[in-house]
Amino acid sequence: MSLQSRFSNSLNSLPSTTQRIVIALSGGLDSSVLLHLAAQYHKSHPQLDFLVVHVNHGLQAQANSWQFSCQQQAEALGISFAAEVVDVEVGARTSLEAVAREKRYQALAKYIDANSCLLTGHHADDQFETFMLALKRGSGLQGLAAMPPMRSFAAGCLLRPLLSATRAELEGYARQQQLSWIEDPSNQSLEFDRNFLRHKVLPELTERWPQWLASTQRSVQLLQESVELLEELAESDYQTLKRKQSLCCKNLLLLSAKRQRNVLRYWLKLMGWAYPSQAQLEQILIQASAQQDAKVAVTLAEGQCRRFQACLYLVRKAELLESELVTDWSLASTPILTLPNCSQLAWLDGGKLLPPSGTEQVSVKFRAQLEQKEFSAAGRLGSRSIKKLLQESKLPPWQRNRVPFVFYDDVLVAIGDIFIQKGYVCPHNKGITLSWLPTY
């Protein structure tokens, strides 16, 4: 089957709701062939909106001339063009390749909505390199499955229509069509692992076993099927374990160790968190089986995995922020107040809290600033310690130091949206209602 036919079949598999095709164009061989094939496809599918996006990393002296070359390529084929300039800053223990890739996808994501698809020029040689790098890192099935032909991306999807073609095939097509492309000098540097695999390892393997790339592709496809089966099992387990935004520890521990790890990875992925290391997974499982009163937490890149009332929670860094600032609140001009700890406090007409008089100053404090230890909550006999009330509220421990305390002048009238001071209850729900959102 011709390269154009394989490309067309790949695009024909897109959801029927797809309205725009975004082509990632670096100007190299792969993306230049991708653009040419896309332009041919566009002729028979004029109802689709095509856009070329070039990401300028500024890493080479020729970066701006490459951007101009890409613009010329797109315009010559009658396709709209956009460029994104990004700054690539490499810190300690970070890879230039990884940072540049992350910045590139962040820039491309701006153009992908629910009805859009991003096309990239990844091919079979890239798939081999991704597989080998995952093998070097000791990755599990997810890593060894390398790059799927299609996946979700931003609000839409990402499609790799050239994944079944070798680089040699792309080069043959480019020469046949008399295409020109950019040669990035960094692609020759053996300092980068991908280049070492490309220039040293793959040629040796192909010389010894000419069908090596095809065999690798078949193996990767089988691995991808295995990943899909594991995800189906994880989804089934997750439906059994989930409790709103948490997982039930008791039911989790009834599963085999393998299924425990599988569903935890699925949960983290579902919540948009990075895959944890094996050591982190083991720590989460230890936390799930710890004594009920144990205060345990596992730190991950995005925040912490915490346990509360026999359930596991993923708590983002923003939800762990505390504050020692006092914030004045003008209810008349600010119905929704953003607090220093990245939570929000809002008020609505109608409710049990007596609104402030015109002369009272409304302010918000936090637990660390309170001198008051007792609070007389509406609906409770006498007064109780604030600590005890927060425990009784079933508020998770990580939120108890973040909950806002609302004052009228020097009087504490409400604890978040949980408790109201007895003397500030408005009859017949003709007061106001407070609403606290721990994160926004």
Coordinates of C-alpha atoms in Angstrom, one line a residue:
M1 CA 0.0 0.0 0.0
S2 CA 1.3 3.4 -0.9
L3 CA 2.3 6.0 1.7
Q4 CA -0.5 8.3 0.6
S5 CA -3.1 5.5 1.0
R6 CA -1.8 4.6 4.5
F7 CA -1.9 8.3 5.4
S8 CA -5.5 8.6 4.1
N9 CA -6.7 5.5 5.9
S10 CA -5.2 6.8 9.1
L11 CA -7.0 10.2 8.8
N12 CA -10.3 8.5 7.8
S13 CA -10.3 6.8 11.2
L14 CA -10.7 10.2 13.0
P15 CA -13.9 10.9 14.8
S16 CA -16.6 12.3 12.6
T17 CA -16.7 15.4 14.7
T18 CA -13.2 16.4 13.6
Q19 CA -13.2 19.8 11.9
R20 CA -9.6 21.0 12.1
I21 CA -6.3 19.2 11.3
V22 CA -3.2 20.8 12.9
I23 CA 0.1 19.8 11.4
A24 CA 3.2 20.0 13.6
L25 CA 5.9 21.2 11.2
S26 CA 9.6 21.3 12.2
G27 CA 10.8 21.5 8.6
G28 CA 12.7 18.3 8.8
L29 CA 12.2 15.3 6.6
D30 CA 9.4 13.6 8.6
S31 CA 7.2 16.7 9.0
S32 CA 7.8 17.9 5.5
V33 CA 6.5 14.6 4.1
L34 CA 3.6 14.8 6.6
L35 CA 2.7 18.3 5.3
H36 CA 2.9 17.2 1.7
L37 CA 0.6 14.2 2.3
A38 CA -1.8 16.3 4.3
A39 CA -2.0 18.8 1.5
Q40 CA -2.9 16.1 -1.0
Y41 CA -5.6 14.8 1.5
H42 CA -6.9 18.3 1.9
K43 CA -7.8 18.5 -1.8
S44 CA -10.3 15.6 -1.5
H45 CA -11.5 16.8 2.0
P46 CA -12.0 20.6 1.6
Q47 CA -14.6 20.7 4.4
L48 CA -11.7 20.2 6.9
D49 CA -9.7 23.2 8.1
F50 CA -6.0 22.7 7.9
L51 CA -3.4 24.6 9.9
V52 CA 0.4 24.3 10.1
V53 CA 2.1 25.2 13.4
H54 CA 5.9 25.5 13.8
V55 CA 7.4 25.7 17.2
N56 CA 10.6 27.8 17.3
H57 CA 12.8 26.6 20.2
G58 CA 15.5 29.1 19.4
L59 CA 18.2 26.5 20.1
Q60 CA 20.1 26.9 16.8
A61 CA 21.4 30.0 15.1
Q62 CA 19.3 29.2 12.1
A63 CA 16.1 28.9 14.2
N64 CA 14.4 32.0 12.7
S65 CA 15.4 31.0 9.1
W66 CA 13.9 27.6 9.7
Q67 CA 10.6 29.2 10.9
F68 CA 10.6 31.3 7.7
S69 CA 11.2 28.2 5.6
C70 CA 8.3 26.4 7.2
Q71 CA 6.0 29.3 6.6
Q72 CA 7.0 29.3 2.9
Q73 CA 6.3 25.5 2.7
A74 CA 2.8 26.0 4.2
E75 CA 2.0 29.0 2.0
A76 CA 3.1 27.2 -1.1
L77 CA 0.6 24.4 -0.4
G78 CA -2.1 26.9 0.4
I79 CA -2.3 26.0 4.1
S80 CA -2.6 28.5 6.9
F81 CA 0.5 28.9 9.1
A82 CA 1.2 29.9 12.7
A83 CA 4.4 30.0 14.7
E84 CA 5.1 29.6 18.4
V85 CA 8.3 30.9 20.0
V86 CA 9.3 29.1 23.2
D87 CA 12.1 29.5 25.8
V88 CA 13.9 26.2 26.7
E89 CA 15.6 26.5 30.0
V90 CA 17.4 23.3 31.2
G91 CA 17.8 22.9 35.0
A92 CA 19.7 20.4 37.0
R93 CA 18.9 16.8 36.3
T94 CA 16.8 17.7 33.3
S95 CA 17.2 16.7 29.7
L96 CA 17.3 19.2 26.9
E97 CA 15.4 16.8 24.7
A98 CA 12.7 16.3 27.4
V99 CA 12.3 20.0 28.2
A100 CA 12.1 21.0 24.5
R101 CA 9.5 18.3 23.9
E102 CA 7.4 19.4 26.8
K103 CA 7.6 23.0 25.7
R104 CA 6.7 22.0 22.1
Y105 CA 3.6 20.1 23.1
Q106 CA 2.5 22.9 25.5
A107 CA 2.7 25.3 22.5
L108 CA 0.8 22.9 20.2
A109 CA -1.9 22.3 22.7
K110 CA -3.1 25.9 22.3
Y111 CA -4.5 25.0 18.9
I112 CA -6.3 21.8 19.8
D113 CA -9.9 22.0 20.9
A114 CA -12.5 19.2 21.1
N115 CA -13.0 19.2 17.3
S116 CA -9.3 19.3 16.4
C117 CA -6.6 16.7 15.8
L118 CA -2.8 17.2 15.9
L119 CA -0.7 15.3 13.3
T120 CA 2.9 14.5 14.0
G121 CA 5.5 12.9 11.7
H122 CA 6.6 10.1 14.0
H123 CA 7.6 7.0 12.0
A124 CA 8.7 3.4 12.6
D125 CA 12.3 4.4 13.3
D126 CA 11.1 6.8 16.0
Q127 CA 8.9 4.0 17.5
F128 CA 12.0 1.7 17.7
E129 CA 14.0 4.5 19.5
T130 CA 11.1 5.1 22.0
F131 CA 10.9 1.4 22.7
M132 CA 14.6 1.0 23.3
L133 CA 14.8 4.1 25.5
A134 CA 11.9 2.6 27.6
L135 CA 13.8 -0.7 27.8
K136 CA 16.9 1.1 29.0
R137 CA 14.9 2.8 31.8
G138 CA 13.4 -0.5 32.9
S139 CA 9.9 0.7 32.0
G140 CA 6.8 -1.4 32.4
L141 CA 4.2 -2.2 29.8
Q142 CA 3.1 1.5 29.4
G143 CA 6.6 2.6 28.5
L144 CA 7.5 -0.4 26.3
A145 CA 4.2 0.1 24.4
A146 CA 5.9 3.2 23.1
M147 CA 3.7 5.5 21.0
P148 CA 0.2 4.6 20.1
P149 CA -1.1 5.6 16.6
M150 CA -3.7 7.8 18.3
R151 CA -4.2 9.2 21.7
S152 CA -6.0 12.0 23.4
F153 CA -4.2 15.3 23.5
A154 CA -5.3 18.6 25.0
A155 CA -9.1 18.8 24.4
G156 CA -8.8 16.8 21.2
C157 CA -6.5 14.0 19.9
L158 CA -3.1 13.4 18.5
L159 CA -2.6 11.1 15.4
R160 CA 0.6 9.7 14.1
P161 CA -0.3 8.6 10.5
L162 CA 3.3 7.7 9.5
L163 CA 4.0 5.3 12.3
S164 CA 4.0 2.3 10.0
A165 CA 6.5 3.8 7.6
T166 CA 10.3 3.7 7.9
R167 CA 12.5 6.7 7.6
A168 CA 13.9 5.2 4.4
E169 CA 10.3 5.1 2.9
L170 CA 9.8 8.8 3.9
E171 CA 13.1 9.7 2.3
G172 CA 12.2 7.8 -0.9
Y173 CA 8.8 9.6 -1.1
A174 CA 10.5 13.0 -0.5
R175 CA 12.9 12.5 -3.3
Q176 CA 10.2 11.3 -5.6
Q177 CA 8.1 14.4 -4.9
Q178 CA 11.2 16.6 -5.1
L179 CA 10.7 17.9 -1.6
S180 CA 13.3 19.9 0.3
W181 CA 13.8 19.8 4.0
I182 CA 15.9 21.1 6.9
E183 CA 18.7 19.1 8.4
D184 CA 19.1 20.0 12.1
P185 CA 22.9 19.6 12.9
S186 CA 21.9 18.5 16.4
N187 CA 20.4 15.3 14.9
Q188 CA 24.0 14.1 14.2
S189 CA 25.2 14.5 17.8
L190 CA 25.7 11.2 19.5
E191 CA 25.5 13.0 22.9
F192 CA 21.7 12.5 22.6
D193 CA 20.5 8.9 23.2
R194 CA 18.0 8.9 20.3
N195 CA 20.8 9.9 17.9
F196 CA 23.0 7.1 19.3
L197 CA 20.3 4.6 18.6
R198 CA 19.5 6.1 15.2
H199 CA 23.1 6.2 13.9
K200 CA 24.8 3.4 15.7
V201 CA 22.4 0.8 17.0
L202 CA 19.6 0.5 14.4
P203 CA 21.9 0.3 11.3
E204 CA 23.8 -2.6 13.0
L205 CA 20.6 -4.5 13.9
T206 CA 19.0 -3.9 10.4
E207 CA 22.1 -5.2 8.7
R208 CA 22.0 -8.4 10.8
W209 CA 18.2 -8.7 10.7
P210 CA 16.6 -6.8 7.8
Q211 CA 13.1 -7.3 9.3
W212 CA 14.1 -5.8 12.7
L213 CA 11.9 -2.7 12.4
A214 CA 8.9 -4.7 11.3
S215 CA 9.3 -7.2 14.1
T216 CA 9.6 -4.3 16.6
Q217 CA 6.4 -2.8 15.3
R218 CA 4.5 -6.1 15.8
S219 CA 5.9 -6.5 19.3
V220 CA 4.9 -2.9 20.2
Q221 CA 1.4 -3.5 18.8
L222 CA 1.0 -6.6 21.0
L223 CA 2.2 -4.6 24.0
Q224 CA -0.3 -1.9 23.2
E225 CA -3.1 -4.5 23.2
S226 CA -1.9 -5.7 26.6
V227 CA -2.0 -2.1 27.9
E228 CA -5.6 -1.7 26.6
L229 CA -6.7 -4.9 28.4
L230 CA -5.0 -3.8 31.6
E231 CA -6.8 -0.4 31.3
E232 CA -10.2 -2.2 30.9
L233 CA -9.5 -4.3 34.0
A234 CA -8.4 -1.1 35.9
E235 CA -11.6 0.7 34.9
S236 CA -13.7 -2.2 36.2
D237 CA -11.7 -2.2 39.5
Y238 CA -11.9 1.6 39.7
Q239 CA -15.7 1.6 39.5
T240 CA -15.8 -0.7 42.4
L241 CA -13.3 1.3 44.5
K242 CA -14.2 4.9 43.8
R243 CA -15.9 7.0 46.5
K244 CA -16.5 10.5 44.9
Q245 CA -12.9 11.8 44.6
S246 CA -11.3 9.0 46.6
L247 CA -10.6 5.2 46.6
C248 CA -11.9 2.8 49.3
C249 CA -8.9 1.3 51.0
K250 CA -10.8 -1.8 52.2
N251 CA -11.9 -2.9 48.7
L252 CA -8.4 -2.0 47.3
L253 CA -6.7 -4.4 49.7
L254 CA -9.1 -7.2 48.6
L255 CA -7.5 -7.2 45.2
S256 CA -4.3 -9.0 44.3
A257 CA -1.1 -6.9 44.5
K258 CA -0.8 -6.7 40.7
R259 CA -4.4 -5.4 40.4
Q260 CA -3.8 -2.9 43.3
R261 CA -0.8 -1.4 41.4
N262 CA -2.7 -1.5 38.1
V263 CA -5.8 0.4 39.4
L264 CA -3.6 2.9 41.3
R265 CA -1.7 3.8 38.1
Y266 CA -5.1 4.1 36.3
W267 CA -6.5 6.4 39.0
L268 CA -3.4 8.6 38.8
K269 CA -3.6 8.8 35.1
L270 CA -7.4 9.6 35.2
M271 CA -6.7 12.5 37.6
G272 CA -4.0 13.8 35.3
W273 CA -1.0 12.9 37.5
A274 CA 2.2 11.4 36.3
Y275 CA 2.9 7.7 36.8
P276 CA 4.5 7.0 40.1
S277 CA 7.7 5.0 40.6
Q278 CA 7.5 1.5 41.9
A279 CA 8.7 2.7 45.3
Q280 CA 6.0 5.3 45.4
L281 CA 3.3 2.7 44.5
E282 CA 4.5 0.5 47.4
Q283 CA 4.3 3.4 49.8
I284 CA 0.8 4.2 48.7
L285 CA -0.2 0.6 49.4
I286 CA 1.5 0.7 52.8
Q287 CA -0.5 3.8 53.5
A288 CA -3.8 2.1 52.5
S289 CA -3.2 -0.7 55.0
A290 CA -1.8 1.4 57.9
Q291 CA -3.5 1.7 61.2
Q292 CA -6.6 3.9 61.2
D293 CA -5.1 6.7 63.3
A294 CA -1.7 6.8 61.5
K295 CA -0.9 10.1 59.8
V296 CA 0.7 9.0 56.5
A297 CA 1.3 10.7 53.2
V298 CA 3.2 9.9 50.0
T299 CA 4.7 12.8 48.2
L300 CA 4.3 12.8 44.4
A301 CA 5.2 15.3 41.7
E302 CA 1.8 17.0 41.7
G303 CA 1.1 16.8 45.5
Q304 CA 0.4 14.0 48.0
C305 CA -1.6 10.8 48.3
R306 CA -3.3 11.0 51.7
R307 CA -5.6 8.7 53.6
F308 CA -8.7 9.8 55.5
Q309 CA -11.6 7.8 56.9
A310 CA -10.4 4.6 55.2
C311 CA -10.1 6.2 51.7
L312 CA -7.2 7.4 49.6
Y313 CA -7.2 11.0 48.3
L314 CA -5.0 12.7 45.8
V315 CA -4.2 16.2 47.2
R316 CA -2.7 18.7 44.9
K317 CA 0.0 21.1 46.1
A318 CA -2.4 24.0 46.0
E319 CA -4.7 22.1 48.4
L320 CA -1.8 21.9 50.9
L321 CA -1.1 25.6 51.1
E322 CA -1.8 27.3 54.4
S323 CA -1.9 31.0 55.0
E324 CA -1.1 33.5 57.8
L325 CA -2.5 36.5 56.1
V326 CA -5.6 38.5 57.1
T327 CA -7.8 39.4 54.1
D328 CA -10.4 42.2 54.1
W329 CA -13.6 41.3 52.3
S330 CA -15.9 43.8 50.7
L331 CA -19.0 41.7 50.1
A332 CA -20.7 44.4 48.1
S333 CA -18.0 44.6 45.4
T334 CA -16.5 41.1 45.7
P335 CA -19.0 38.2 45.7
I336 CA -16.2 35.7 45.2
L337 CA -13.0 36.2 47.2
T338 CA -9.8 34.5 46.2
L339 CA -7.8 33.7 49.3
P340 CA -4.0 33.6 49.8
N341 CA -4.0 29.8 50.1
C342 CA -5.5 29.4 46.6
S343 CA -9.0 28.6 47.8
Q344 CA -12.1 30.7 47.2
L345 CA -14.9 32.0 49.5
A346 CA -18.2 33.2 48.0
W347 CA -21.5 34.5 49.3
L348 CA -25.0 34.3 48.0
D349 CA -28.3 35.9 49.0
G350 CA -30.6 33.7 51.1
G351 CA -29.2 31.7 54.0
K352 CA -28.8 31.4 57.7
L353 CA -25.9 33.8 58.3
L354 CA -26.8 37.3 59.3
P355 CA -25.3 39.7 56.8
P356 CA -22.9 42.4 58.1
S357 CA -24.2 45.9 58.9
G358 CA -23.0 48.8 56.9
T359 CA -20.4 49.7 59.6
E360 CA -18.9 46.3 60.3
Q361 CA -15.6 45.4 58.6
V362 CA -15.6 41.8 57.2
S363 CA -12.3 40.0 57.3
V364 CA -11.0 36.5 56.7
K365 CA -8.4 34.8 58.9
F366 CA -7.0 31.3 59.2
R367 CA -6.5 28.9 62.0
A368 CA -2.9 29.8 62.7
Q369 CA -3.9 33.3 63.5
L370 CA -6.7 32.6 65.9
E371 CA -6.5 33.5 69.5
Q372 CA -10.0 32.2 70.1
K373 CA -10.1 28.5 71.1
E374 CA -13.9 28.1 71.6
F375 CA -16.8 28.6 69.3
S376 CA -20.6 28.6 69.9
A377 CA -22.0 26.9 66.8
A378 CA -25.6 27.2 65.9
G379 CA -27.4 23.9 66.4
R380 CA -25.0 22.8 69.2
L381 CA -25.3 23.0 72.9
G382 CA -22.9 25.3 74.6
S383 CA -19.5 26.1 73.1
R384 CA -16.9 23.6 71.9
S385 CA -13.2 23.9 71.0
I386 CA -12.6 24.8 67.4
K387 CA -10.3 21.8 67.1
K388 CA -13.1 19.5 68.1
L389 CA -15.6 21.1 65.8
L390 CA -13.3 20.7 62.8
Q391 CA -12.8 17.1 63.7
E392 CA -16.6 16.6 63.9
S393 CA -17.1 18.3 60.6
K394 CA -15.3 15.4 58.8
L395 CA -13.2 17.9 57.0
P396 CA -9.9 16.2 55.9
P397 CA -6.9 17.0 58.1
W398 CA -5.1 18.8 55.3
Q399 CA -8.0 21.3 54.9
R400 CA -8.4 22.1 58.6
N401 CA -5.6 24.6 58.6
R402 CA -6.9 26.1 55.3
V403 CA -10.5 26.7 56.2
P404 CA -11.4 30.4 56.3
F405 CA -12.7 32.0 59.5
V406 CA -15.0 34.9 58.8
F407 CA -15.0 37.9 61.2
Y408 CA -17.4 40.9 61.5
D409 CA -15.0 43.4 63.1
D410 CA -13.5 41.3 65.9
V411 CA -16.3 38.7 66.2
L412 CA -15.9 35.3 64.6
V413 CA -19.2 34.7 62.9
A414 CA -18.5 31.7 60.7
I415 CA -16.1 28.9 60.1
G416 CA -16.0 28.4 56.4
D417 CA -19.3 27.2 55.1
I418 CA -19.6 24.7 58.0
F419 CA -20.5 26.5 61.2
I420 CA -22.3 29.8 62.1
Q421 CA -22.0 31.7 65.4
K422 CA -25.3 31.3 67.4
G423 CA -25.8 35.0 67.8
Y424 CA -25.5 35.6 64.0
V425 CA -28.2 33.3 62.7
C426 CA -30.8 35.0 60.5
P427 CA -34.4 33.6 60.8
H428 CA -36.3 32.3 57.8
N429 CA -33.2 32.0 55.6
K430 CA -33.2 35.7 54.8
G431 CA -29.5 36.1 55.4
I432 CA -26.6 35.0 53.3
T433 CA -24.9 31.7 52.5
L434 CA -21.2 31.2 52.5
S435 CA -19.6 28.7 50.1
W436 CA -15.9 27.7 50.4
L437 CA -14.1 26.0 47.5
P438 CA -10.8 24.5 48.8
T439 CA -9.2 24.9 45.4
Y440 CA -10.1 26.7 42.2

